[in-house]
Amino acid sequence: MPDMSIQNELLSFSNQELTDLVTRLGHPGFRARQVAEAIFRQRRDSLVGVSNLPLALKSQIAEEGLSVGFPRIHQKFTSTDGTVRYLMGFADGESVETVWMPEGDFGEAGDGTEAGQEELAQLASDEKRTHTGKKTRSRATICVSSQVGCAVNCQFCLTALLGVKRNLTPGEIVGQVLAVLRDHDVNLQRERMNIVFMGMGEPFLNYENFMKAVRLLVEEVGFPESRMTVSTSGIVPRIGDFGKEPVRPKLAISLNAPNDAIRERIMPITRKWNVQMLLDAARQFPLRPRELLTFEYVLLDGVNDAPEHAREVARRAAGIQCKVNLIAFNPGPGVNYAMPAHSRVREFQSILVGAGLPTFIRRPRGRDIYAACGQLKRTVS
Ligand code: SF4
């Protein structure tokens, strides 16, 4: 994979790195704050029009070969449910997909459990009107990519068909968020946004860049870490590292099977880290007060969706502070699995709920534009 350690975009720079840059160029340290304000908060894609920065500094930054590094929105596909799938292009011509999902991330409220009631209450409060009487666009989730393609090769995933081309830089990860926020003119103070790192790629195979992007989103963009979730296919050593991070999103593990026999078939990475290792890592993961770990489970008709599979999941996950998100498989070209009947999904859910695991059925989003889980692939290219 090409070395992306040399980053030419300012969106990859921490405040300390920006300060080092401007002082090396002979300017006072406070200029770093102004640069950060322009790119991370005002979402400027160029410093040219930033009037409070001296011309000399702007040209010196350009002479260093540095640019802001905002991704270009090549194409936008809007679903009938309001989901928007973006094709974002970077300086080297590579592209990824980023998804905007209005009003909630996964439609996971309402399964009758205590957690379900909390989610419903939250949704209700999000629907409140402002003092002007105008209804706010109160809640949306941005699904962000971490790599161009993916090497993990989950058999039900369209992204896997691409293989992995390269890691994204921190600025390319942050840039996706900023481009979508700008496109929707989002006021982060007023509107409740979530980020899920569940787009193309395995974030834990691009760990350093992913974690730096998280810190930039928290410290520079102003996104609370509690509103971010990262999903991993089960890179066990990185789950341990992630638990030690002082600033981190919530953790979701893409489980998808109750045992190694089934999981190896659909997620070959299981041969490296098996289900027991994964569940042990989940059990040892240090959760914050009231935090729950999420297990995601894509239900594939006739493969992993039987009642005995649900009972096995419940038995093996017992004692882990978690909830389960069930996702009925999203069919796509080139992937030979089918969607289970809704009654089967419901039965799977009720077995897990009966065993004491809060379990939600995720509403598929943007299925008509291939924006739903496991469907991200540059279908236009
Ligand atoms: S499901 Fe995620 S980890 Fe698996 S191949 Fe697709 S993008 Fe990669």
mmCIF file of C-alpha atoms and ligand atoms in Angstrom:
data_model
loop_
_atom_site.group_PDB
_atom_site.id
_atom_site.type_symbol
_atom_site.label_atom_id
_atom_site.label_comp_id
_atom_site.label_asym_id
_atom_site.label_seq_id
_atom_site.Cartn_x
_atom_site.Cartn_y
_atom_site.Cartn_z
ATOM 1 C CA MET A 1 0.000 0.000 0.000
ATOM 2 C CA PRO A 2 1.404 3.477 -0.801
ATOM 3 C CA ASP A 3 2.932 5.364 2.103
ATOM 4 C CA MET A 4 0.473 8.044 3.137
ATOM 5 C CA SER A 5 2.534 9.197 6.113
ATOM 6 C CA ILE A 6 3.479 12.390 4.263
ATOM 7 C CA GLN A 7 0.322 14.409 4.364
ATOM 8 C CA ASN A 8 -0.110 17.485 2.250
ATOM 9 C CA GLU A 9 -3.481 18.560 3.520
ATOM 10 C CA LEU A 10 -3.981 20.971 6.392
ATOM 11 C CA LEU A 11 -7.032 18.983 7.489
ATOM 12 C CA SER A 12 -4.586 16.343 8.786
ATOM 13 C CA PHE A 13 -2.788 18.846 11.047
ATOM 14 C CA SER A 14 -3.325 18.935 14.793
ATOM 15 C CA ASN A 15 -3.263 22.292 16.525
ATOM 16 C CA GLN A 16 0.311 21.620 17.667
ATOM 17 C CA GLU A 17 1.371 20.779 14.123
ATOM 18 C CA LEU A 18 -0.279 23.916 12.756
ATOM 19 C CA THR A 19 1.473 25.971 15.449
ATOM 20 C CA ASP A 20 4.815 24.402 14.537
ATOM 21 C CA LEU A 21 4.129 25.196 10.880
ATOM 22 C CA VAL A 22 3.214 28.863 11.295
ATOM 23 C CA THR A 23 6.069 29.558 13.731
ATOM 24 C CA ARG A 24 8.556 27.843 11.421
ATOM 25 C CA LEU A 25 7.281 30.151 8.679
ATOM 26 C CA GLY A 26 8.006 33.139 10.955
ATOM 27 C CA HIS A 27 4.500 33.984 12.160
ATOM 28 C CA PRO A 28 3.084 34.187 15.691
ATOM 29 C CA GLY A 29 1.507 31.034 17.114
ATOM 30 C CA PHE A 30 -2.021 32.490 17.251
ATOM 31 C CA ARG A 31 -2.185 32.271 13.460
ATOM 32 C CA ALA A 32 -2.541 28.503 13.863
ATOM 33 C CA ARG A 33 -5.869 29.033 15.651
ATOM 34 C CA GLN A 34 -7.071 31.228 12.803
ATOM 35 C CA VAL A 35 -6.134 28.614 10.216
ATOM 36 C CA ALA A 36 -7.879 25.909 12.263
ATOM 37 C CA GLU A 37 -10.972 28.092 12.686
ATOM 38 C CA ALA A 38 -11.166 28.676 8.927
ATOM 39 C CA ILE A 39 -10.802 25.063 7.844
ATOM 40 C CA PHE A 40 -12.390 23.032 10.647
ATOM 41 C CA ARG A 41 -15.154 25.383 11.847
ATOM 42 C CA GLN A 42 -15.958 27.580 8.827
ATOM 43 C CA ARG A 43 -15.360 24.627 6.476
ATOM 44 C CA ARG A 44 -13.337 26.699 4.003
ATOM 45 C CA ASP A 45 -11.810 24.649 1.197
ATOM 46 C CA SER A 46 -9.130 27.261 0.507
ATOM 47 C CA LEU A 47 -7.268 29.850 2.571
ATOM 48 C CA VAL A 48 -7.333 32.376 -0.272
ATOM 49 C CA GLY A 49 -10.465 34.182 0.888
ATOM 50 C CA VAL A 50 -9.668 34.052 4.608
ATOM 51 C CA SER A 51 -9.298 37.769 5.269
ATOM 52 C CA ASN A 52 -7.789 37.695 8.765
ATOM 53 C CA LEU A 53 -4.705 35.754 7.603
ATOM 54 C CA PRO A 54 -1.712 37.688 6.219
ATOM 55 C CA LEU A 55 -1.087 37.236 2.521
ATOM 56 C CA ALA A 56 2.521 36.266 3.224
ATOM 57 C CA LEU A 57 1.453 33.326 5.392
ATOM 58 C CA LYS A 58 -1.050 32.133 2.785
ATOM 59 C CA SER A 59 1.550 32.151 0.033
ATOM 60 C CA GLN A 60 4.175 30.494 2.244
ATOM 61 C CA ILE A 61 1.718 27.697 3.056
ATOM 62 C CA ALA A 62 1.031 27.250 -0.661
ATOM 63 C CA GLU A 63 4.776 27.235 -1.396
ATOM 64 C CA GLU A 64 5.162 24.408 1.133
ATOM 65 C CA GLY A 65 2.901 22.373 -1.157
ATOM 66 C CA LEU A 66 0.103 22.374 1.414
ATOM 67 C CA SER A 67 -3.574 22.784 0.633
ATOM 68 C CA VAL A 68 -6.674 22.480 2.818
ATOM 69 C CA GLY A 69 -7.460 19.054 1.361
ATOM 70 C CA PHE A 70 -11.241 19.249 1.236
ATOM 71 C CA PRO A 71 -12.566 16.256 -0.739
ATOM 72 C CA ARG A 72 -14.540 17.031 -3.880
ATOM 73 C CA ILE A 73 -18.106 15.784 -4.080
ATOM 74 C CA HIS A 74 -18.068 14.031 -7.436
ATOM 75 C CA GLN A 75 -21.598 12.730 -7.308
ATOM 76 C CA LYS A 76 -24.613 12.662 -5.032
ATOM 77 C CA PHE A 77 -27.412 10.105 -5.045
ATOM 78 C CA THR A 78 -30.514 10.886 -3.010
ATOM 79 C CA SER A 79 -32.795 8.102 -1.809
ATOM 80 C CA THR A 80 -36.554 8.294 -1.458
ATOM 81 C CA ASP A 81 -36.020 8.063 2.334
ATOM 82 C CA GLY A 82 -33.776 11.153 2.357
ATOM 83 C CA THR A 83 -30.498 9.241 2.613
ATOM 84 C CA VAL A 84 -27.755 10.782 0.484
ATOM 85 C CA ARG A 85 -24.815 8.775 -0.832
ATOM 86 C CA TYR A 86 -21.806 10.863 -1.806
ATOM 87 C CA LEU A 87 -18.947 9.882 -4.032
ATOM 88 C CA MET A 88 -15.991 11.853 -2.651
ATOM 89 C CA GLY A 89 -12.781 12.321 -4.609
ATOM 90 C CA PHE A 90 -9.284 13.011 -3.284
ATOM 91 C CA ALA A 91 -6.215 14.704 -4.769
ATOM 92 C CA ASP A 92 -4.733 11.480 -6.181
ATOM 93 C CA GLY A 93 -7.920 10.570 -8.041
ATOM 94 C CA GLU A 94 -9.073 7.896 -5.564
ATOM 95 C CA SER A 95 -12.578 8.088 -4.199
ATOM 96 C CA VAL A 96 -14.733 6.738 -1.380
ATOM 97 C CA GLU A 97 -18.344 6.900 -0.384
ATOM 98 C CA THR A 98 -19.861 8.813 2.508
ATOM 99 C CA VAL A 99 -23.510 8.596 3.512
ATOM 100 C CA TRP A 100 -25.864 11.093 5.143
ATOM 101 C CA MET A 101 -28.818 9.529 6.935
ATOM 102 C CA PRO A 102 -31.397 12.036 8.163
ATOM 103 C CA GLU A 103 -33.418 11.543 11.344
ATOM 104 C CA GLY A 104 -31.622 8.782 13.150
ATOM 105 C CA ASP A 105 -29.015 6.306 12.240
ATOM 106 C CA PHE A 106 -30.520 2.882 12.231
ATOM 107 C CA GLY A 107 -34.159 3.091 13.206
ATOM 108 C CA GLU A 108 -33.311 0.955 16.164
ATOM 109 C CA ALA A 109 -35.821 2.295 18.648
ATOM 110 C CA GLY A 110 -38.680 0.426 20.161
ATOM 111 C CA ASP A 111 -38.147 -3.178 21.076
ATOM 112 C CA GLY A 112 -39.907 -2.976 24.427
ATOM 113 C CA THR A 113 -36.741 -3.130 26.508
ATOM 114 C CA GLU A 114 -35.553 -0.393 28.851
ATOM 115 C CA ALA A 115 -32.901 0.667 26.351
ATOM 116 C CA GLY A 116 -35.517 0.773 23.625
ATOM 117 C CA GLN A 117 -37.645 3.079 25.724
ATOM 118 C CA GLU A 118 -34.678 5.399 26.249
ATOM 119 C CA GLU A 119 -34.114 5.561 22.507
ATOM 120 C CA LEU A 120 -37.771 6.300 21.893
ATOM 121 C CA ALA A 121 -37.709 9.082 24.494
ATOM 122 C CA GLN A 122 -34.611 10.504 22.836
ATOM 123 C CA LEU A 123 -36.232 10.404 19.422
ATOM 124 C CA ALA A 124 -39.297 12.156 20.809
ATOM 125 C CA SER A 125 -37.192 14.920 22.346
ATOM 126 C CA ASP A 126 -35.257 15.282 19.101
ATOM 127 C CA GLU A 127 -38.525 15.955 17.345
ATOM 128 C CA LYS A 128 -39.173 18.998 19.527
ATOM 129 C CA ARG A 129 -39.673 22.338 17.883
ATOM 130 C CA THR A 130 -37.489 25.374 18.322
ATOM 131 C CA HIS A 131 -38.695 28.524 20.102
ATOM 132 C CA THR A 132 -39.457 29.958 16.659
ATOM 133 C CA GLY A 133 -41.974 27.194 16.174
ATOM 134 C CA LYS A 134 -39.988 25.930 13.213
ATOM 135 C CA LYS A 135 -39.193 22.242 13.248
ATOM 136 C CA THR A 136 -35.466 21.645 13.273
ATOM 137 C CA ARG A 137 -33.659 19.043 11.226
ATOM 138 C CA SER A 138 -32.706 17.658 14.579
ATOM 139 C CA ARG A 139 -30.927 14.416 14.000
ATOM 140 C CA ALA A 140 -28.778 12.860 11.332
ATOM 141 C CA THR A 141 -25.922 10.397 11.045
ATOM 142 C CA ILE A 142 -22.915 10.575 8.763
ATOM 143 C CA CYS A 143 -21.364 7.257 7.765
ATOM 144 C CA VAL A 144 -17.667 7.749 7.019
ATOM 145 C CA SER A 145 -15.112 5.648 5.123
ATOM 146 C CA SER A 146 -11.637 4.925 6.490
ATOM 147 C CA GLN A 147 -9.907 3.228 3.542
ATOM 148 C CA VAL A 148 -10.219 3.135 -0.242
ATOM 149 C CA GLY A 149 -11.744 -0.333 -0.542
ATOM 150 C CA CYS A 150 -11.241 -2.978 2.128
ATOM 151 C CA ALA A 151 -8.971 -5.977 2.639
ATOM 152 C CA VAL A 152 -11.142 -7.872 5.116
ATOM 153 C CA ASN A 153 -13.178 -9.686 2.470
ATOM 154 C CA CYS A 154 -16.470 -10.225 4.275
ATOM 155 C CA GLN A 155 -18.444 -12.361 1.854
ATOM 156 C CA PHE A 156 -21.678 -10.392 2.149
ATOM 157 C CA CYS A 157 -20.078 -6.987 1.511
ATOM 158 C CA LEU A 158 -19.841 -5.147 -1.795
ATOM 159 C CA THR A 159 -16.879 -3.061 -0.657
ATOM 160 C CA ALA A 160 -14.876 -6.267 -0.260
ATOM 161 C CA LEU A 161 -15.071 -6.789 -4.021
ATOM 162 C CA LEU A 162 -12.803 -3.764 -4.505
ATOM 163 C CA GLY A 163 -9.920 -5.060 -2.406
ATOM 164 C CA VAL A 164 -7.974 -2.372 -0.551
ATOM 165 C CA LYS A 165 -6.220 0.388 -2.474
ATOM 166 C CA ARG A 166 -4.907 2.571 0.287
ATOM 167 C CA ASN A 167 -5.508 4.017 3.724
ATOM 168 C CA LEU A 168 -7.163 7.392 4.031
ATOM 169 C CA THR A 169 -5.219 10.153 5.763
ATOM 170 C CA PRO A 170 -6.683 11.762 8.904
ATOM 171 C CA GLY A 171 -7.593 14.808 6.800
ATOM 172 C CA GLU A 172 -9.402 12.681 4.235
ATOM 173 C CA ILE A 173 -11.479 11.104 7.005
ATOM 174 C CA VAL A 174 -12.256 14.470 8.641
ATOM 175 C CA GLY A 175 -12.812 16.032 5.205
ATOM 176 C CA GLN A 176 -15.685 13.650 4.421
ATOM 177 C CA VAL A 177 -17.490 14.840 7.551
ATOM 178 C CA LEU A 178 -16.844 18.518 6.797
ATOM 179 C CA ALA A 179 -17.957 18.206 3.171
ATOM 180 C CA VAL A 180 -21.254 16.615 4.216
ATOM 181 C CA LEU A 181 -21.811 19.136 7.042
ATOM 182 C CA ARG A 182 -21.196 21.942 4.575
ATOM 183 C CA ASP A 183 -23.470 20.429 1.951
ATOM 184 C CA HIS A 184 -26.310 20.309 4.500
ATOM 185 C CA ASP A 185 -25.364 23.618 6.106
ATOM 186 C CA VAL A 186 -25.345 22.004 9.543
ATOM 187 C CA ASN A 187 -25.021 24.064 12.692
ATOM 188 C CA LEU A 188 -23.324 21.686 15.138
ATOM 189 C CA GLN A 189 -24.437 23.757 18.138
ATOM 190 C CA ARG A 190 -28.072 23.402 17.241
ATOM 191 C CA GLU A 191 -28.392 20.079 15.468
ATOM 192 C CA ARG A 192 -27.741 16.634 16.809
ATOM 193 C CA MET A 193 -25.331 14.787 14.582
ATOM 194 C CA ASN A 194 -23.805 11.343 14.871
ATOM 195 C CA ILE A 195 -20.832 9.868 13.078
ATOM 196 C CA VAL A 196 -20.442 6.179 12.392
ATOM 197 C CA PHE A 197 -17.158 4.872 11.036
ATOM 198 C CA MET A 198 -18.880 2.121 9.123
ATOM 199 C CA GLY A 199 -18.298 3.101 5.506
ATOM 200 C CA MET A 200 -15.686 1.601 3.227
ATOM 201 C CA GLY A 201 -12.717 0.007 4.947
ATOM 202 C CA GLU A 202 -11.747 -1.432 8.326
ATOM 203 C CA PRO A 203 -10.865 1.531 10.583
ATOM 204 C CA PHE A 204 -8.698 -0.655 12.849
ATOM 205 C CA LEU A 205 -6.477 -1.552 9.873
ATOM 206 C CA ASN A 206 -5.820 2.179 9.476
ATOM 207 C CA TYR A 207 -5.653 2.717 13.204
ATOM 208 C CA GLU A 208 -3.288 5.678 13.638
ATOM 209 C CA ASN A 209 -4.933 7.792 10.937
ATOM 210 C CA PHE A 210 -8.390 6.869 12.144
ATOM 211 C CA MET A 211 -7.583 7.822 15.759
ATOM 212 C CA LYS A 212 -5.986 11.087 14.692
ATOM 213 C CA ALA A 213 -9.140 11.886 12.695
ATOM 214 C CA VAL A 214 -11.212 11.210 15.815
ATOM 215 C CA ARG A 215 -9.097 13.630 17.863
ATOM 216 C CA LEU A 216 -9.369 16.294 15.148
ATOM 217 C CA LEU A 217 -13.149 15.848 15.004
ATOM 218 C CA VAL A 218 -13.413 16.228 18.779
ATOM 219 C CA GLU A 219 -10.865 18.978 19.359
ATOM 220 C CA GLU A 220 -11.086 21.023 16.176
ATOM 221 C CA VAL A 221 -14.496 20.370 14.614
ATOM 222 C CA GLY A 222 -16.286 20.174 17.985
ATOM 223 C CA PHE A 223 -17.946 16.778 17.622
ATOM 224 C CA PRO A 224 -18.528 15.024 20.977
ATOM 225 C CA GLU A 225 -16.872 11.601 21.145
ATOM 226 C CA SER A 226 -20.085 10.201 22.619
ATOM 227 C CA ARG A 227 -21.778 10.838 19.257
ATOM 228 C CA MET A 228 -19.336 8.670 17.321
ATOM 229 C CA THR A 229 -19.285 4.912 16.868
ATOM 230 C CA VAL A 230 -16.634 2.827 15.165
ATOM 231 C CA SER A 231 -17.378 -0.608 13.828
ATOM 232 C CA THR A 232 -14.703 -3.276 13.527
ATOM 233 C CA SER A 233 -14.814 -6.662 11.882
ATOM 234 C CA GLY A 234 -12.790 -7.960 14.826
ATOM 235 C CA ILE A 235 -9.139 -6.838 14.716
ATOM 236 C CA VAL A 236 -8.641 -8.156 18.236
ATOM 237 C CA PRO A 237 -5.304 -6.532 19.218
ATOM 238 C CA ARG A 238 -6.630 -3.144 18.136
ATOM 239 C CA ILE A 239 -9.744 -3.555 20.277
ATOM 240 C CA GLY A 240 -7.348 -3.716 23.233
ATOM 241 C CA ASP A 241 -5.470 -0.607 22.078
ATOM 242 C CA PHE A 242 -8.717 1.233 21.449
ATOM 243 C CA GLY A 243 -9.899 0.578 24.994
ATOM 244 C CA LYS A 244 -6.865 2.459 26.304
ATOM 245 C CA GLU A 245 -7.507 5.622 24.262
ATOM 246 C CA PRO A 246 -8.349 8.659 26.401
ATOM 247 C CA VAL A 247 -10.644 10.006 23.663
ATOM 248 C CA ARG A 248 -12.538 7.413 21.685
ATOM 249 C CA PRO A 249 -15.856 6.735 19.934
ATOM 250 C CA LYS A 250 -18.161 3.969 21.097
ATOM 251 C CA LEU A 251 -17.313 0.476 19.903
ATOM 252 C CA ALA A 252 -19.384 -1.773 17.679
ATOM 253 C CA ILE A 253 -18.249 -5.267 16.713
ATOM 254 C CA SER A 254 -19.525 -6.841 13.530
ATOM 255 C CA LEU A 255 -20.225 -10.332 14.904
ATOM 256 C CA ASN A 256 -22.549 -11.879 12.303
ATOM 257 C CA ALA A 257 -22.259 -15.485 13.492
ATOM 258 C CA PRO A 258 -22.536 -17.462 16.712
ATOM 259 C CA ASN A 259 -19.562 -19.745 16.080
ATOM 260 C CA ASP A 260 -16.348 -20.183 14.077
ATOM 261 C CA ALA A 261 -17.815 -22.636 11.551
ATOM 262 C CA ILE A 262 -20.337 -20.093 10.278
ATOM 263 C CA ARG A 263 -18.201 -17.004 10.816
ATOM 264 C CA GLU A 264 -15.227 -18.406 8.898
ATOM 265 C CA ARG A 265 -17.475 -18.904 5.890
ATOM 266 C CA ILE A 266 -18.774 -15.352 5.838
ATOM 267 C CA MET A 267 -15.848 -13.525 7.487
ATOM 268 C CA PRO A 268 -12.512 -15.205 6.651
ATOM 269 C CA ILE A 269 -10.774 -12.949 9.201
ATOM 270 C CA THR A 270 -12.174 -15.382 11.820
ATOM 271 C CA ARG A 271 -9.272 -17.720 10.965
ATOM 272 C CA LYS A 272 -6.946 -15.137 12.466
ATOM 273 C CA TRP A 273 -9.075 -14.078 15.423
ATOM 274 C CA ASN A 274 -11.832 -16.516 16.265
ATOM 275 C CA VAL A 275 -15.183 -15.865 17.926
ATOM 276 C CA GLN A 276 -13.884 -16.750 21.384
ATOM 277 C CA MET A 277 -10.977 -14.303 21.071
ATOM 278 C CA LEU A 278 -13.381 -11.651 19.863
ATOM 279 C CA LEU A 279 -15.849 -12.198 22.692
ATOM 280 C CA ASP A 280 -12.999 -12.231 25.236
ATOM 281 C CA ALA A 281 -11.805 -8.860 23.883
ATOM 282 C CA ALA A 282 -15.369 -7.546 24.102
ATOM 283 C CA ARG A 283 -15.714 -8.792 27.676
ATOM 284 C CA GLN A 284 -12.477 -7.085 28.700
ATOM 285 C CA PHE A 285 -13.233 -3.833 26.893
ATOM 286 C CA PRO A 286 -13.339 -0.981 29.439
ATOM 287 C CA LEU A 287 -16.724 0.689 29.013
ATOM 288 C CA ARG A 288 -17.564 4.129 30.370
ATOM 289 C CA PRO A 289 -20.445 4.538 32.812
ATOM 290 C CA ARG A 290 -23.758 3.683 31.092
ATOM 291 C CA GLU A 291 -21.943 2.800 27.867
ATOM 292 C CA LEU A 292 -22.922 -0.350 26.003
ATOM 293 C CA LEU A 293 -20.862 -2.190 23.443
ATOM 294 C CA THR A 294 -22.785 -2.942 20.245
ATOM 295 C CA PHE A 295 -22.754 -6.238 18.393
ATOM 296 C CA GLU A 296 -23.877 -5.952 14.804
ATOM 297 C CA TYR A 297 -25.355 -9.000 13.205
ATOM 298 C CA VAL A 298 -26.177 -9.109 9.492
ATOM 299 C CA LEU A 299 -28.838 -11.794 9.012
ATOM 300 C CA LEU A 300 -28.285 -13.880 5.879
ATOM 301 C CA ASP A 301 -31.158 -16.100 4.864
ATOM 302 C CA GLY A 302 -30.479 -19.727 5.731
ATOM 303 C CA VAL A 303 -26.897 -19.051 6.852
ATOM 304 C CA ASN A 304 -26.835 -17.468 10.327
ATOM 305 C CA ASP A 305 -30.482 -16.604 11.025
ATOM 306 C CA ALA A 306 -31.871 -19.747 12.687
ATOM 307 C CA PRO A 307 -33.364 -19.694 16.201
ATOM 308 C CA GLU A 308 -30.532 -21.948 17.454
ATOM 309 C CA HIS A 309 -28.041 -19.352 16.198
ATOM 310 C CA ALA A 310 -29.804 -16.688 18.256
ATOM 311 C CA ARG A 311 -29.690 -18.933 21.328
ATOM 312 C CA GLU A 312 -25.980 -19.578 20.794
ATOM 313 C CA VAL A 313 -25.268 -15.837 20.467
ATOM 314 C CA ALA A 314 -27.220 -15.173 23.670
ATOM 315 C CA ARG A 315 -25.319 -17.892 25.536
ATOM 316 C CA ARG A 316 -21.893 -16.781 24.372
ATOM 317 C CA ALA A 317 -22.466 -13.047 24.852
ATOM 318 C CA ALA A 318 -23.967 -13.486 28.328
ATOM 319 C CA GLY A 319 -22.434 -11.098 30.845
ATOM 320 C CA ILE A 320 -21.130 -8.613 28.258
ATOM 321 C CA GLN A 321 -22.587 -5.106 28.682
ATOM 322 C CA CYS A 322 -23.981 -4.903 25.196
ATOM 323 C CA LYS A 323 -26.832 -4.427 22.809
ATOM 324 C CA VAL A 324 -27.362 -6.127 19.469
ATOM 325 C CA ASN A 325 -28.268 -4.476 16.164
ATOM 326 C CA LEU A 326 -29.828 -6.854 13.679
ATOM 327 C CA ILE A 327 -29.527 -5.956 10.007
ATOM 328 C CA ALA A 328 -31.476 -7.922 7.416
ATOM 329 C CA PHE A 329 -29.020 -8.459 4.567
ATOM 330 C CA ASN A 330 -29.138 -5.856 1.802
ATOM 331 C CA PRO A 331 -28.983 -7.666 -1.530
ATOM 332 C CA GLY A 332 -26.552 -6.348 -4.118
ATOM 333 C CA PRO A 333 -25.044 -7.436 -7.419
ATOM 334 C CA GLY A 334 -22.131 -9.852 -7.089
ATOM 335 C CA VAL A 335 -23.020 -11.134 -3.624
ATOM 336 C CA ASN A 336 -24.852 -14.444 -3.366
ATOM 337 C CA TYR A 337 -26.914 -14.133 -0.226
ATOM 338 C CA ALA A 338 -30.595 -13.435 0.291
ATOM 339 C CA MET A 339 -32.596 -11.376 2.728
ATOM 340 C CA PRO A 340 -34.366 -13.383 5.445
ATOM 341 C CA ALA A 341 -38.124 -13.102 5.903
ATOM 342 C CA HIS A 342 -39.147 -10.413 8.368
ATOM 343 C CA SER A 343 -40.788 -13.011 10.630
ATOM 344 C CA ARG A 344 -37.421 -14.753 10.942
ATOM 345 C CA VAL A 345 -35.711 -11.473 11.880
ATOM 346 C CA ARG A 346 -38.420 -10.841 14.496
ATOM 347 C CA GLU A 347 -37.998 -14.324 15.943
ATOM 348 C CA PHE A 348 -34.222 -13.862 16.168
ATOM 349 C CA GLN A 349 -34.796 -10.582 17.970
ATOM 350 C CA SER A 350 -37.292 -12.003 20.445
ATOM 351 C CA ILE A 351 -34.947 -14.848 21.412
ATOM 352 C CA LEU A 352 -32.157 -12.372 22.173
ATOM 353 C CA VAL A 353 -34.469 -9.980 24.028
ATOM 354 C CA GLY A 354 -35.857 -12.951 25.971
ATOM 355 C CA ALA A 355 -32.290 -13.797 27.015
ATOM 356 C CA GLY A 356 -31.844 -10.261 28.359
ATOM 357 C CA LEU A 357 -29.969 -8.705 25.423
ATOM 358 C CA PRO A 358 -31.404 -5.377 24.223
ATOM 359 C CA THR A 359 -31.820 -6.067 20.498
ATOM 360 C CA PHE A 360 -32.846 -3.681 17.749
ATOM 361 C CA ILE A 361 -33.773 -4.209 14.135
ATOM 362 C CA ARG A 362 -32.039 -1.602 12.048
ATOM 363 C CA ARG A 363 -34.172 0.008 9.443
ATOM 364 C CA PRO A 364 -32.326 -0.235 6.138
ATOM 365 C CA ARG A 365 -31.464 3.203 4.787
ATOM 366 C CA GLY A 366 -31.052 4.208 1.187
ATOM 367 C CA ARG A 367 -31.422 0.688 -0.117
ATOM 368 C CA ASP A 368 -32.517 2.023 -3.514
ATOM 369 C CA ILE A 369 -29.246 3.928 -3.964
ATOM 370 C CA TYR A 370 -26.911 1.248 -2.580
ATOM 371 C CA ALA A 371 -26.163 3.277 0.527
ATOM 372 C CA ALA A 372 -27.202 0.648 3.038
ATOM 373 C CA CYS A 373 -24.824 -1.381 5.179
ATOM 374 C CA GLY A 374 -22.465 -3.569 3.151
ATOM 375 C CA GLN A 375 -23.515 -1.881 -0.093
ATOM 376 C CA LEU A 376 -20.844 0.791 -0.404
ATOM 377 C CA LYS A 377 -19.026 0.377 -3.631
ATOM 378 C CA ARG A 378 -18.356 2.882 -6.323
ATOM 379 C CA THR A 379 -21.267 1.680 -8.393
ATOM 380 C CA VAL A 380 -20.816 4.505 -10.890
ATOM 381 C CA SER A 381 -17.194 3.810 -11.683
HETATM 382 S S1 SF4 B 1 -18.086 -5.396 5.971
HETATM 383 FE FE1 SF4 B 1 -16.606 -3.798 6.550
HETATM 384 S S2 SF4 B 1 -14.770 -4.977 7.171
HETATM 385 FE FE2 SF4 B 1 -16.045 -6.383 5.990
HETATM 386 S S3 SF4 B 1 -15.281 -6.217 3.868
HETATM 387 FE FE3 SF4 B 1 -17.010 -4.764 4.093
HETATM 388 S S4 SF4 B 1 -16.042 -2.810 4.596
HETATM 389 FE FE4 SF4 B 1 -14.529 -4.431 5.003
#
